[in-house]
Each structure stands twice: as C-alpha cells, then as structure tokens.
CSV table of C-alpha atoms in Angstrom, one decimal:
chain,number,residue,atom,x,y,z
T,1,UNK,CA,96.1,93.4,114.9
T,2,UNK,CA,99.2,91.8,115.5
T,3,UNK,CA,101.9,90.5,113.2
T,4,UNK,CA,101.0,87.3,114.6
T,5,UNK,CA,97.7,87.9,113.3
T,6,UNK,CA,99.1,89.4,109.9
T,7,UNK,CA,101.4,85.6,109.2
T,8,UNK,CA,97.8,83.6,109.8
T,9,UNK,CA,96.1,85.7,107.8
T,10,UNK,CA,98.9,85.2,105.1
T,11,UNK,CA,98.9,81.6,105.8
T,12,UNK,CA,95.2,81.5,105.3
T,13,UNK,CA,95.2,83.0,102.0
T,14,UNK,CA,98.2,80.9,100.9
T,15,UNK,CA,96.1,77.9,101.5
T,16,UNK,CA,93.1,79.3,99.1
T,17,UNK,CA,96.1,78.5,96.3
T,18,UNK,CA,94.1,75.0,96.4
T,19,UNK,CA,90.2,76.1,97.2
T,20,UNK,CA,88.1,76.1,94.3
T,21,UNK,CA,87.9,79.1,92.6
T,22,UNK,CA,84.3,78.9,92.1
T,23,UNK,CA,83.9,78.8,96.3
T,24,UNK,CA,86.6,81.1,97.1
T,25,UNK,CA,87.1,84.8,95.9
T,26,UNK,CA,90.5,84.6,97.6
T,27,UNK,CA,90.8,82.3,95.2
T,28,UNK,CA,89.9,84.0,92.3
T,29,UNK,CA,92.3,87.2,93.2
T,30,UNK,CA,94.9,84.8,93.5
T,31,UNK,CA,94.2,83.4,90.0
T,32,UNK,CA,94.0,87.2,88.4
T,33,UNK,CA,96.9,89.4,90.1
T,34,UNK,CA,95.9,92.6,87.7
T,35,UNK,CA,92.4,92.7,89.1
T,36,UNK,CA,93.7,91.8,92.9
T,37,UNK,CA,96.1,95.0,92.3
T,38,UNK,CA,93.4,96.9,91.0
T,39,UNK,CA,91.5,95.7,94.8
T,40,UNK,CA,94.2,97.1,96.6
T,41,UNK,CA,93.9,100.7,94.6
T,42,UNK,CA,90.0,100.9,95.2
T,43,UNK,CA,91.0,99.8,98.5
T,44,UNK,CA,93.5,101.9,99.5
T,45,UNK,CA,91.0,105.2,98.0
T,46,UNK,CA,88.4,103.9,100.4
T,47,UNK,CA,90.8,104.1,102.9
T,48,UNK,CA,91.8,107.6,102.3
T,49,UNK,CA,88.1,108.8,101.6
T,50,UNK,CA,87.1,107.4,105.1
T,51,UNK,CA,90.5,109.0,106.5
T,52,UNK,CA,88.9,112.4,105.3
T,53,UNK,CA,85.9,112.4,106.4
T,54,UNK,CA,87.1,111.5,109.8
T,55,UNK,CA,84.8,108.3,110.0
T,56,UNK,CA,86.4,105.9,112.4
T,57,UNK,CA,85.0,103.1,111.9
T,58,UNK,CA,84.6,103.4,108.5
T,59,UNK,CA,89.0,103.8,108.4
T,60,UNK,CA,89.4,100.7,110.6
T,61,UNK,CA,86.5,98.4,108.1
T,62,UNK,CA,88.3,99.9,105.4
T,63,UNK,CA,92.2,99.3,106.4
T,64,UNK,CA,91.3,95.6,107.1
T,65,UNK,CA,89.9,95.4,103.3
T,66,UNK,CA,93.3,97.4,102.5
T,67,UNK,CA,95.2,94.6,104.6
T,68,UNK,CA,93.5,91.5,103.6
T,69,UNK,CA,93.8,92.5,99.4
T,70,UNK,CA,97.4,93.3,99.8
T,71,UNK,CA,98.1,90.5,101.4
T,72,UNK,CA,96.6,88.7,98.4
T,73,UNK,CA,98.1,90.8,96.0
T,74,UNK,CA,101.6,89.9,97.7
T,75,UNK,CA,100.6,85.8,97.3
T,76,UNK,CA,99.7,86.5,94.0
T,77,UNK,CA,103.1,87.6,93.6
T,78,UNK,CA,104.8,85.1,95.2
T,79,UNK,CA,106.0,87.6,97.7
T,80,UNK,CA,106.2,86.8,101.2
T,81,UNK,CA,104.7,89.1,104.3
T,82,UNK,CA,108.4,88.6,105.9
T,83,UNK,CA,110.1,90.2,102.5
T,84,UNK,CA,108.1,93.3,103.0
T,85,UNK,CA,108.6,93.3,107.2
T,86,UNK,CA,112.4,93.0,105.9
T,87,UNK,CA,112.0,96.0,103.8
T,88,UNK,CA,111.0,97.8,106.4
T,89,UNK,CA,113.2,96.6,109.0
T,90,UNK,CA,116.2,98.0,106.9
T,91,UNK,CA,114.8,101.3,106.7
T,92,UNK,CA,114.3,101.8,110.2
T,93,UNK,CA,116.7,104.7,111.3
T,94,UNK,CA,116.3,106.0,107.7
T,95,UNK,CA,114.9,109.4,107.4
T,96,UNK,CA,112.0,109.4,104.7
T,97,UNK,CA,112.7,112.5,103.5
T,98,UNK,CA,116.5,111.4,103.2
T,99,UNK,CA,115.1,108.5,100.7
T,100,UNK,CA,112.8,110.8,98.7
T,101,UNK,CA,116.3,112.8,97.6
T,102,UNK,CA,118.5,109.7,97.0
T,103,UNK,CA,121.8,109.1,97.1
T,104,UNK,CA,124.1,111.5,97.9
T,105,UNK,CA,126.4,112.9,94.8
C-alpha cells in the first residue's frame, strides 16, 4: 500500500463524517473515539499475536484492520494522516534509542 493509497483511504473515512450511522460502522467509530481507540488496541494485539505465530497472511489481514482503525481513530481526532507523516519526517536521522534517553543534560 502506498501513501497514495493511505490519503484515499483517509479521504474515504473523512467522508463517513456524513453517512448514517446506522449504515456505516466507520461512522459509528467516528461518533465514539474511546471505543475506535479501544479498535486500534485489539487491533494492534491481533497484529502482534499473528506476528508470533508467524502467520503471514494472518499479519497482512490483520495490519490492514490495524491501518484502517487508526486511520479512524486519527479522524476522530481531528488529526490529519499528513501530521503523523510530519512526525515522522522530523525524526528521520534520529536514532530511536537517542529519543528513548531524552535530552541531553
């Protein structure tokens, strides 16, 4: 999946904002960010479990899920896919383990 594919999935779940709630469960995530969060923690668990047992397929189905309610949980939020790409764009060239200890004293 490409970005490009990441922004018209965001752009599609944007537009539930205005489905029906009782004809869209993107919808109803949208309408109830504590249980879309929740989504994304069973998600993300389904994700690791499937890493573990070394089930392929199983880690790609589950990383789209994982994708797709995160996404939601970022509408929810009003935070856009770009604010997170930026995030990560300014930590490119930033050791991890650097960020883990903090700032320097």
């Amino acid at each position: 999946m490409s970005k490009d594919a990441l922004d018209r999935l965001a752009a599609t779940i944007r537009a539930r904002r205005t489905a029906a709630s009782d004809t869209s469960y993107t919808r109803q995530l949208l309408d109830d960010p504590i249980k879309s969060a929740k989504k994304v923690g069973e998600e993300g668990v389904e994700v690791a479990i499937a890493a573990t047992a070394q089930d392929r397929n199983a880690l790609i189905s589950e990383s789209a899920d994982l994708l797709y309610h995160f996404l939601v949980l970022l509408e929810s939020r009003g935070i856009g896919l770009d604010e997170v790409c930026e995030a990560l764009e300014q930590r490119m060239g930033t050791s991890g383990l650097a960020r883990q200890k903090g700032p320097a004293d």
